[in-house]
Backbone as ProteinMPNN parsed JSONL, in Angstrom:
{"seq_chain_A": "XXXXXXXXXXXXXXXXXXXXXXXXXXXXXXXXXXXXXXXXXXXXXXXXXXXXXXXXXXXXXXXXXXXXXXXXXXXXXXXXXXXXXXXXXXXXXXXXXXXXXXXXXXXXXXXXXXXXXXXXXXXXXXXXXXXXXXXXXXXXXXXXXXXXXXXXXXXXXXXX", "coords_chain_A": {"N_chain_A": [[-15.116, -3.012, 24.104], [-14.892, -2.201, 20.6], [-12.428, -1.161, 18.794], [-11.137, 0.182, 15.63], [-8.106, 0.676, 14.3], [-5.305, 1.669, 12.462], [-1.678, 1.951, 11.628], [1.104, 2.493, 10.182], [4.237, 0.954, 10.999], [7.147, 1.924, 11.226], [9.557, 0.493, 11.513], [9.085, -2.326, 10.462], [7.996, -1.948, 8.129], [5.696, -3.321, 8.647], [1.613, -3.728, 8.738], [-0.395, -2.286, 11.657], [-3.167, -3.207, 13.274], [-5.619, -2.474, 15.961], [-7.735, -4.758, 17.193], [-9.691, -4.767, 19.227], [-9.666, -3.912, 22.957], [-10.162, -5.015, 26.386], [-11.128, -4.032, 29.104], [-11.197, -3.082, 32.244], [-11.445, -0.711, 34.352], [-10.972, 2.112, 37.091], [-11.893, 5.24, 37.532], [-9.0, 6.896, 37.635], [-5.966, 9.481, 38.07], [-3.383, 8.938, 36.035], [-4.093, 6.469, 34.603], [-4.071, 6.468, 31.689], [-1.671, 5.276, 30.652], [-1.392, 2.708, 31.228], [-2.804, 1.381, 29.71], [-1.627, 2.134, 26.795], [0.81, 0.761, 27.175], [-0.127, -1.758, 27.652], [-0.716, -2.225, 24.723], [1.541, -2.008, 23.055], [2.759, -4.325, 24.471], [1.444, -5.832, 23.72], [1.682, -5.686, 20.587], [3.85, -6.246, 20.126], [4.067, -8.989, 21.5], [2.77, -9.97, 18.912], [4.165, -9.816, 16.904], [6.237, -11.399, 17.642], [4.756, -14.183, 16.766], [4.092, -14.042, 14.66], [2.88, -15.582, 11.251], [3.44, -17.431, 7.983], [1.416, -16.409, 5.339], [0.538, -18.51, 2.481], [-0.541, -16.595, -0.557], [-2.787, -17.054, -3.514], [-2.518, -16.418, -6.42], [-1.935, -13.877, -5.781], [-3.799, -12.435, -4.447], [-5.728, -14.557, -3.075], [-7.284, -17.18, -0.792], [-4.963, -20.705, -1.095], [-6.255, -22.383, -0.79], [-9.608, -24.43, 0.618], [-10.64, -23.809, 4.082], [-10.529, -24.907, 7.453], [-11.489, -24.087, 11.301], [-11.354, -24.143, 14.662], [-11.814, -22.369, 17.208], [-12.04, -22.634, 20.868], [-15.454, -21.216, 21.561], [-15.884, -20.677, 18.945], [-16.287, -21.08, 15.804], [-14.892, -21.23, 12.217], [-14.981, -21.125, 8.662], [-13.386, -20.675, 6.049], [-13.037, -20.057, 2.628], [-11.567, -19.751, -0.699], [-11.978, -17.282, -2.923], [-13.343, -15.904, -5.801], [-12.27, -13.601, -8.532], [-13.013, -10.053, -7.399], [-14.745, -10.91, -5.858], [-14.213, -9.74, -3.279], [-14.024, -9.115, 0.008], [-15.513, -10.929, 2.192], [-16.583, -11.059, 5.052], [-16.885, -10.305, 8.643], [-16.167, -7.654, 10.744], [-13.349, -8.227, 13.087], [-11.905, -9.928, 11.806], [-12.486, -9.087, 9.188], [-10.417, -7.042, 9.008], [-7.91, -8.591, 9.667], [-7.596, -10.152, 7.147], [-7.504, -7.658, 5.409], [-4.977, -7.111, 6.515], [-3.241, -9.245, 5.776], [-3.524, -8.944, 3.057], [-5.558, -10.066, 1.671], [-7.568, -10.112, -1.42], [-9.954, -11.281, -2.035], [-12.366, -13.671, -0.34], [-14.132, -15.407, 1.33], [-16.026, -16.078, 4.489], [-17.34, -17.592, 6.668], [-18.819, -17.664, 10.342], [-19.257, -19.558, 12.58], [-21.187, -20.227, 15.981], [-20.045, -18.463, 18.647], [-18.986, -15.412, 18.851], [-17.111, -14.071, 19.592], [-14.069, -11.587, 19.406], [-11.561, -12.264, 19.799], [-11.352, -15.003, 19.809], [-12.049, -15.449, 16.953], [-10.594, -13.971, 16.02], [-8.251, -16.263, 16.68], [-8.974, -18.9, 15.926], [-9.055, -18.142, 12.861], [-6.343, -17.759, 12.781], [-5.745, -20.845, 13.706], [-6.795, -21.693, 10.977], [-4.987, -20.5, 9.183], [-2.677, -21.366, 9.394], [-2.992, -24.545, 8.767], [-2.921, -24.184, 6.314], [-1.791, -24.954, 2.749], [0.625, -24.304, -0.002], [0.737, -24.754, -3.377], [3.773, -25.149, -4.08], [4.428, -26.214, -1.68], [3.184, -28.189, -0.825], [3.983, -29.609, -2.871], [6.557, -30.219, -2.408], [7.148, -31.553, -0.175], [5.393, -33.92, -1.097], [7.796, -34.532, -3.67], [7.065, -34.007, -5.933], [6.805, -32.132, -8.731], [5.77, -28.831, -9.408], [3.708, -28.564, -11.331], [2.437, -31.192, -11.642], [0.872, -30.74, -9.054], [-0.86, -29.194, -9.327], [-2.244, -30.297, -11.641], [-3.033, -32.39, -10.618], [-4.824, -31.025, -8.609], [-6.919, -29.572, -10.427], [-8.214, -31.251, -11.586], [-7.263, -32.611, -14.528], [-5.322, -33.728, -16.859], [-1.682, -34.938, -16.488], [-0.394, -34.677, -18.78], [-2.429, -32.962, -20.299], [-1.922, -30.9, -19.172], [0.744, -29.312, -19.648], [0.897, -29.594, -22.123], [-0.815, -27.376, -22.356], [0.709, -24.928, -21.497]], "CA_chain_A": [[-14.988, -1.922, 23.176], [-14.033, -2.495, 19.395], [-12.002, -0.05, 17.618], [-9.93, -0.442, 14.315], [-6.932, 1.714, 14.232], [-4.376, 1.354, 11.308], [-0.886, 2.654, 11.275], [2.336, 1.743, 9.301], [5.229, 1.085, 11.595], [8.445, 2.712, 10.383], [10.475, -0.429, 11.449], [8.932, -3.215, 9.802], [7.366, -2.291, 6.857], [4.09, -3.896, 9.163], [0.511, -3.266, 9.218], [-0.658, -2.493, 12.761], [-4.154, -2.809, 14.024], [-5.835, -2.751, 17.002], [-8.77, -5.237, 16.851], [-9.637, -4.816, 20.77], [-9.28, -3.44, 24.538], [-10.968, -5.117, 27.108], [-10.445, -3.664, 30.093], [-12.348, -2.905, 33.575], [-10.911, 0.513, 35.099], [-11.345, 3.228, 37.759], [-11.255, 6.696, 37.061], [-8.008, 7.586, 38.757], [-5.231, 10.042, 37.008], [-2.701, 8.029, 35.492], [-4.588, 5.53, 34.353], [-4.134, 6.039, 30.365], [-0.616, 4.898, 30.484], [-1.331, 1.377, 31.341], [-3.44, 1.103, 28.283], [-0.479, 2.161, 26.027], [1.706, -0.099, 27.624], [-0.837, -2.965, 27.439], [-1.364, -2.403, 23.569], [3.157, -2.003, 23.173], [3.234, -5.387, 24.786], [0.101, -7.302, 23.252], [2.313, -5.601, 19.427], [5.742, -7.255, 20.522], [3.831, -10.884, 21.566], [2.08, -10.488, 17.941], [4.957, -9.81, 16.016], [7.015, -12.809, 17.99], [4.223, -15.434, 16.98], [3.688, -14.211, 13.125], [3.193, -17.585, 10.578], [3.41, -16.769, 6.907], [0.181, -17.355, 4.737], [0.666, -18.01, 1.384], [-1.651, -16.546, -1.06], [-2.649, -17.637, -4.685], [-2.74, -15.212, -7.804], [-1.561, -12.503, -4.843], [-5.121, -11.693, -4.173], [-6.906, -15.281, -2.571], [-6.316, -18.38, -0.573], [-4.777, -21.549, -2.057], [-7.902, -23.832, -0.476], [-10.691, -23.93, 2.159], [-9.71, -24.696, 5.571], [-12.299, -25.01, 8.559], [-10.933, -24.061, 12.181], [-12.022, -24.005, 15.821], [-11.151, -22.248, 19.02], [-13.272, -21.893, 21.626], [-16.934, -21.843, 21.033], [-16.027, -20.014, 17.473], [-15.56, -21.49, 14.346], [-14.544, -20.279, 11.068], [-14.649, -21.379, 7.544], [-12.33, -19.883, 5.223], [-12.729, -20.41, 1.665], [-10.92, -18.774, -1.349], [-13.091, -16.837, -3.751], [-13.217, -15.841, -7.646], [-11.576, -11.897, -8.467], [-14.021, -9.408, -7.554], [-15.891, -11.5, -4.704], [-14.086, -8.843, -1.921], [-13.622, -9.761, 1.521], [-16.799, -11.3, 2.976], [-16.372, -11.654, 6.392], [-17.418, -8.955, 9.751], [-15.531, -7.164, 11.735], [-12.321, -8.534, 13.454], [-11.859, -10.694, 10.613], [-12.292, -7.723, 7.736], [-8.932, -6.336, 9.68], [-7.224, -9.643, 9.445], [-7.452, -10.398, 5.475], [-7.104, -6.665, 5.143], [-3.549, -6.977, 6.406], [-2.507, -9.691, 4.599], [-3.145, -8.054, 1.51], [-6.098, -10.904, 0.677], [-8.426, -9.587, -2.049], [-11.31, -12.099, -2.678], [-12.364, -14.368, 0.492], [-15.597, -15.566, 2.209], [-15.594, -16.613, 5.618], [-18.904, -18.244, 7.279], [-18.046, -17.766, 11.264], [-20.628, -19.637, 13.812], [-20.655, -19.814, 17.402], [-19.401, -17.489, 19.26], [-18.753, -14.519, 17.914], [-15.947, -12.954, 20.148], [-13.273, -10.943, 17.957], [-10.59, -12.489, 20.044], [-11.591, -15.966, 19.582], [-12.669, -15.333, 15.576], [-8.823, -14.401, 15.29], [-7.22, -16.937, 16.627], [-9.785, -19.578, 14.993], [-8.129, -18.092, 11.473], [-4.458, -18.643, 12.227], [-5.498, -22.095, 13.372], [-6.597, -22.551, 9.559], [-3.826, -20.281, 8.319], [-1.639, -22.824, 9.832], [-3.471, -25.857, 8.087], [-3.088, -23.789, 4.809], [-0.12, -25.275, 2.488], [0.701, -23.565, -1.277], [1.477, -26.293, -3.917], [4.692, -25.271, -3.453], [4.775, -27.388, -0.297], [3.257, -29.524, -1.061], [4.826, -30.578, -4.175], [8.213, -30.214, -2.101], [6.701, -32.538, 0.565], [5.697, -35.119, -2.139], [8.565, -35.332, -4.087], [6.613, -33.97, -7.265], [6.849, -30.972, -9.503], [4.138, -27.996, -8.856], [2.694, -28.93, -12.372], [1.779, -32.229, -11.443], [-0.245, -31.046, -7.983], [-1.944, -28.141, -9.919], [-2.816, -30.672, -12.67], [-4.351, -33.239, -10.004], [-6.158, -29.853, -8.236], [-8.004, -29.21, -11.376], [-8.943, -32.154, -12.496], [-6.638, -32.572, -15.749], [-4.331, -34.731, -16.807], [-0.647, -34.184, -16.6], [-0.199, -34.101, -20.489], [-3.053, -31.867, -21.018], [-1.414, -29.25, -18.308], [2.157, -29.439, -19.987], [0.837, -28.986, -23.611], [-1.603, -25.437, -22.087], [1.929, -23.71, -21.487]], "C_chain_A": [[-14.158, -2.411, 21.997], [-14.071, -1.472, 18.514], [-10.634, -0.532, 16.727], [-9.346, 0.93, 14.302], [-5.583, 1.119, 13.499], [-2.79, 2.682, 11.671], [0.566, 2.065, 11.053], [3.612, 1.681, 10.68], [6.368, 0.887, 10.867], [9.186, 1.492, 9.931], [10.605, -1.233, 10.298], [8.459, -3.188, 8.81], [6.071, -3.065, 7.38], [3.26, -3.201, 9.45], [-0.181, -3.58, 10.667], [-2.267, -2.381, 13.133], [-4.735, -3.239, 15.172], [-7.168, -3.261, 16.827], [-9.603, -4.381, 18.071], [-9.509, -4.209, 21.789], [-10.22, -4.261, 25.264], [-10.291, -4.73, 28.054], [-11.171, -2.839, 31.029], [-10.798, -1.56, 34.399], [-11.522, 1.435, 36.033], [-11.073, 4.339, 37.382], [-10.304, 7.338, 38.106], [-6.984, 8.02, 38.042], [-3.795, 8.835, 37.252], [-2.937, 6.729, 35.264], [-4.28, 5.033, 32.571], [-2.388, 5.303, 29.928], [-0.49, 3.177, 30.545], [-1.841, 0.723, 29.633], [-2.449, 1.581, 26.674], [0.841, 1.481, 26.226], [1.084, -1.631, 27.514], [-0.975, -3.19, 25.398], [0.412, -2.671, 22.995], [2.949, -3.495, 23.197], [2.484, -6.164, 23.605], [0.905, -6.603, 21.566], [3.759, -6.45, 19.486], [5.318, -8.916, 20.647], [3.004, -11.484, 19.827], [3.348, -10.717, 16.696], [6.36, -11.294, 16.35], [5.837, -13.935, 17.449], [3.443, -15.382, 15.384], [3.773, -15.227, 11.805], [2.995, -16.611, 9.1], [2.228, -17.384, 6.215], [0.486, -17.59, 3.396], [-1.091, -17.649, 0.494], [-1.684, -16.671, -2.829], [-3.202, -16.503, -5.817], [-1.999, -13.65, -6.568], [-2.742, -11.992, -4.254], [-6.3, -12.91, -3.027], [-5.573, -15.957, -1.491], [-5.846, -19.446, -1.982], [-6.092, -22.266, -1.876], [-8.857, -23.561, 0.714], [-10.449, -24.408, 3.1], [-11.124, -23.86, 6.524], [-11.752, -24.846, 10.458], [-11.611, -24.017, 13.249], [-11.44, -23.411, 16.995], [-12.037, -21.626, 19.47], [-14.78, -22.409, 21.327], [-16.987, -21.207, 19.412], [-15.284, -21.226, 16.148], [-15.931, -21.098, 12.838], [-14.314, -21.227, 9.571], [-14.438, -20.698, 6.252], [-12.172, -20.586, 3.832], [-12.331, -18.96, 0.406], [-12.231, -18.368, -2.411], [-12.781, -16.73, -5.361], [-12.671, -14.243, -7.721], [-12.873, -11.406, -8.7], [-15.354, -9.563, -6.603], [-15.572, -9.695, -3.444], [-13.667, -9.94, -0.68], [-14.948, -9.948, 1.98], [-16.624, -12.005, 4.276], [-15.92, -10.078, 7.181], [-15.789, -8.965, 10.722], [-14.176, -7.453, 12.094], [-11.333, -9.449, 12.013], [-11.387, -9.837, 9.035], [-10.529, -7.421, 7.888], [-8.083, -7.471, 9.453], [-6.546, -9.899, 7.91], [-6.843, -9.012, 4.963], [-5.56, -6.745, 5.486], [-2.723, -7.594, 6.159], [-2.343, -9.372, 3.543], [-4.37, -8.718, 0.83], [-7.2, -10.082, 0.179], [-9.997, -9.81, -1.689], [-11.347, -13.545, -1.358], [-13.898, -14.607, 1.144], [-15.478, -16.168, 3.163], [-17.268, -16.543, 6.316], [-18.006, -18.807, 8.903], [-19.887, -18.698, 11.784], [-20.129, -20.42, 15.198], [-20.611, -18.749, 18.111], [-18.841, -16.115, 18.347], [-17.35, -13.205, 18.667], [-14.379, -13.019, 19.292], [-12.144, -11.959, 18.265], [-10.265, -14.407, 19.733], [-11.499, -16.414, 18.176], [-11.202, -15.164, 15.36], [-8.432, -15.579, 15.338], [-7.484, -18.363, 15.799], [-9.052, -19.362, 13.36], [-7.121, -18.19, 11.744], [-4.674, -19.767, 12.387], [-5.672, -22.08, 11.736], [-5.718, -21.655, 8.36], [-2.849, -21.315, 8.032], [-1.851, -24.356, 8.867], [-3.64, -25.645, 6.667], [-1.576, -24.54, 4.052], [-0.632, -24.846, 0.473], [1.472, -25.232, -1.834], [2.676, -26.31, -3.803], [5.102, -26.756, -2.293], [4.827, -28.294, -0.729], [3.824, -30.559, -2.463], [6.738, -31.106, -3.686], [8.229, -31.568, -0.995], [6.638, -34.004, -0.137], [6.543, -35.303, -2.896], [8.023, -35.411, -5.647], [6.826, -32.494, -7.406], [5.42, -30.115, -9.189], [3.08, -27.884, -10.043], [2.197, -29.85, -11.735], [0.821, -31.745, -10.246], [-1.167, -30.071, -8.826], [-2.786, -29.195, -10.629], [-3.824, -31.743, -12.404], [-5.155, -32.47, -9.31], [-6.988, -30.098, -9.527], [-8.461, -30.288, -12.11], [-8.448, -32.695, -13.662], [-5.598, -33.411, -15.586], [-2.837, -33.9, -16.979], [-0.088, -33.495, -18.265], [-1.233, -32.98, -20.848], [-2.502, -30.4, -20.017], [-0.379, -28.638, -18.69], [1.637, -29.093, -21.294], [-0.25, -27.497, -23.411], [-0.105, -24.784, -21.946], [2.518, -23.078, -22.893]], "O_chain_A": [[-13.042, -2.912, 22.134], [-14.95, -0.982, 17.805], [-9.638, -1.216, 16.965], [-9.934, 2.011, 14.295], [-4.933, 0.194, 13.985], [-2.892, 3.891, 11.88], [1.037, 1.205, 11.798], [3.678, 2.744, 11.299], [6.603, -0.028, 10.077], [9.483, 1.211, 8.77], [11.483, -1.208, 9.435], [8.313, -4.272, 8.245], [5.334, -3.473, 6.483], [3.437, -2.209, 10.157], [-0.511, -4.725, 10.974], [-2.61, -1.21, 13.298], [-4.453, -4.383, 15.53], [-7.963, -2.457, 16.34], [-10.137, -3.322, 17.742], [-8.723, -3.364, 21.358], [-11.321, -4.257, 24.713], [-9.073, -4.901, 28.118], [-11.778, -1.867, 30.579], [-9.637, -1.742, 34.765], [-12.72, 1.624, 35.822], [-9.979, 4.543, 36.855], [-10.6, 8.038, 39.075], [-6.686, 7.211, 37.165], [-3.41, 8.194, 38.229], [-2.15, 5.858, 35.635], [-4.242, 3.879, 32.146], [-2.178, 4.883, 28.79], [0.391, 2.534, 29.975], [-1.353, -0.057, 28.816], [-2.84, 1.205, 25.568], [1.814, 1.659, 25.492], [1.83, -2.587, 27.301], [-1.309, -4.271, 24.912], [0.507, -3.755, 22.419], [2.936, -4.062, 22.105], [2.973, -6.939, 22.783], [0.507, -7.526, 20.855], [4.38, -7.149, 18.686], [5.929, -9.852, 20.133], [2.732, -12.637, 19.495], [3.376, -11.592, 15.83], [7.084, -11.887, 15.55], [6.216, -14.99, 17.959], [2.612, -16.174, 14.939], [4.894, -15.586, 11.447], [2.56, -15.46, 9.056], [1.95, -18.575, 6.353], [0.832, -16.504, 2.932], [-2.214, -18.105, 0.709], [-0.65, -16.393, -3.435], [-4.292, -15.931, -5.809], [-1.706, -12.537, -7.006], [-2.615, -11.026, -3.5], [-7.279, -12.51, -2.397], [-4.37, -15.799, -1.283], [-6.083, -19.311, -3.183], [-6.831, -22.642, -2.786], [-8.806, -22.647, 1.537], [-9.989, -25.55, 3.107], [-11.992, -22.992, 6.429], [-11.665, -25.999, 10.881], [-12.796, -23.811, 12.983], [-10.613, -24.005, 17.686], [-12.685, -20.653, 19.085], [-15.183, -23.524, 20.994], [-18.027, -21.264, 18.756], [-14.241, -21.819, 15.875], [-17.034, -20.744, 12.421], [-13.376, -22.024, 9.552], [-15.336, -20.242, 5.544], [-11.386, -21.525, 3.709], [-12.615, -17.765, 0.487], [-13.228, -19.064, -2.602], [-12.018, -17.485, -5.963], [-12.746, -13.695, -6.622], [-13.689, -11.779, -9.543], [-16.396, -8.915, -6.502], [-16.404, -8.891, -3.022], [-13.202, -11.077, -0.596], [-15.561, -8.898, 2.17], [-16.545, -13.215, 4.489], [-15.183, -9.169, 6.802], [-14.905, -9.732, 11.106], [-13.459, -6.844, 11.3], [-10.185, -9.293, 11.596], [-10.467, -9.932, 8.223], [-9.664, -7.575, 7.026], [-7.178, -7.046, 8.735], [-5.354, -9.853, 7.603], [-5.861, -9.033, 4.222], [-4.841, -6.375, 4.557], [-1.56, -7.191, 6.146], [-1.265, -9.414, 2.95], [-4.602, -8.363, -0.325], [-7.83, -9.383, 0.972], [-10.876, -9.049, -1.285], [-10.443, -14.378, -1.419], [-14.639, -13.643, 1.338], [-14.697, -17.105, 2.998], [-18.064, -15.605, 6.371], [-17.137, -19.673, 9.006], [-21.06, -18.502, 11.464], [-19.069, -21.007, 15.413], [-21.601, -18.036, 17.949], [-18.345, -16.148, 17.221], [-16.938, -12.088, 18.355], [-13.777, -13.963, 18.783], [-11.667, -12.563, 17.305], [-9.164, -14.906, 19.503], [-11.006, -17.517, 17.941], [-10.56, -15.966, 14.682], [-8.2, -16.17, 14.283], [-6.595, -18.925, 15.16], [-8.578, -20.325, 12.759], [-6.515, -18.861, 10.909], [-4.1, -20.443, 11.533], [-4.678, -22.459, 11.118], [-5.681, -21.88, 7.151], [-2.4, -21.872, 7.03], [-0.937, -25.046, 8.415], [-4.21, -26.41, 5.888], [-0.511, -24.648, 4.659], [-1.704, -25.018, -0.108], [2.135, -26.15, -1.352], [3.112, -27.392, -3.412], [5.786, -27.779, -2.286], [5.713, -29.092, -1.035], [3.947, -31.749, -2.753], [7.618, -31.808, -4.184], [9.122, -32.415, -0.981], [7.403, -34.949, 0.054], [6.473, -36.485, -3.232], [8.271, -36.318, -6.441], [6.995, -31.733, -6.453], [4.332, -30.577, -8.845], [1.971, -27.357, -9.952], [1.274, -29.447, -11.027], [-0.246, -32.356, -10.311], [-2.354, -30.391, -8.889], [-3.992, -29.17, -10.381], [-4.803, -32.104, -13.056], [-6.298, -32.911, -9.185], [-7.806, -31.014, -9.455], [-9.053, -30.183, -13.185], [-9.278, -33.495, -14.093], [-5.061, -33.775, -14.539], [-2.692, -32.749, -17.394], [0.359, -32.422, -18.671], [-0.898, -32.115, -21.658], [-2.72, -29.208, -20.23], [-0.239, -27.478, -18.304], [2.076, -27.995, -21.634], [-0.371, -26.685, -24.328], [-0.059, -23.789, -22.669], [3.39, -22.209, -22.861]]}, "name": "protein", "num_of_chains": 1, "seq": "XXXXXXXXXXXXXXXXXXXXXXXXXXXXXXXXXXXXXXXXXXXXXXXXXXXXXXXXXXXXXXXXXXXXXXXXXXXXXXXXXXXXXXXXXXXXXXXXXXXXXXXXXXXXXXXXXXXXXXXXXXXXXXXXXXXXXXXXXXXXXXXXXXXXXXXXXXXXXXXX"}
């Protein structure tokens, strides 16, 4: 069973949704309590294991990243303003609560939600903002922009 359910929690200023339930039951009274205690826990192990993404203009990724878990895999590239979110189901909910605008995501394999997540944090994880990497190399975040695009460093320094 897949239901999307949104709601702000007071604490954190975090968006909560529920991709998910799987779950094999008998009809016996007091049964719905487990299932609010199962969804409690599985919010406490998500919020212990949260990675930060960065995103570029506030609306994309920085680059395309290609991930695998399982029999699913996911390729995650950034888009142009105005593309949207292209990418089903479990996934929609994902980008949606980062905040990302403009994204296309080409899944194949497997298509289970739980799998299709975790497939995108691997290539959240393998995401890095020039930031980094300019802090990593030991260069200024002009110079990596100016070898992204193709341009020379003087012609990126005289556009400002």
């Amino acid at each position: 069973m897949a239901r999307f359910d949104e709601k702000k929690l007071q604490s954190d200023n975090l968006v909560d949704k529920l991709v998910s339930i799987n779950r094999v039951s008998k009809t016996v009274k007091g049964k719905a309590l487990e299932v609010q205690a199962a969804v409690q826990k599985a919010t406490k192990a998500a919020k212990a294991r949260m990675i930060r993404v960065p995103l570029k203009e506030g609306r994309t990724l920085h680059h395309d990243s290609a991930a695998k878990y399982g029999a699913s895999k996911l390729i995650v590239r950034s888009a142009v303003p105005g593309t949207g979110i292209i990418a089903g189901g479990a996934l929609r909910a994902v980008f949606e609560c980062l905040g990302v605008q403009d994204v296309v995501v080409k899944s194949q394999g497997s298509n289970n939600p739980n799998n299709m997540i975790r497939a995108a944090f691997l290539a959240f994880e393998k995401m890095n903002s020039p930031k980094t990497v300019a802090a990593r190399r030991g260069k200024t975040v002009a110079e990596i922009i100016a070898g992204r695009d193709g341009k020379k460093l003087e012609e990126a320094t005289e556009a400002k």
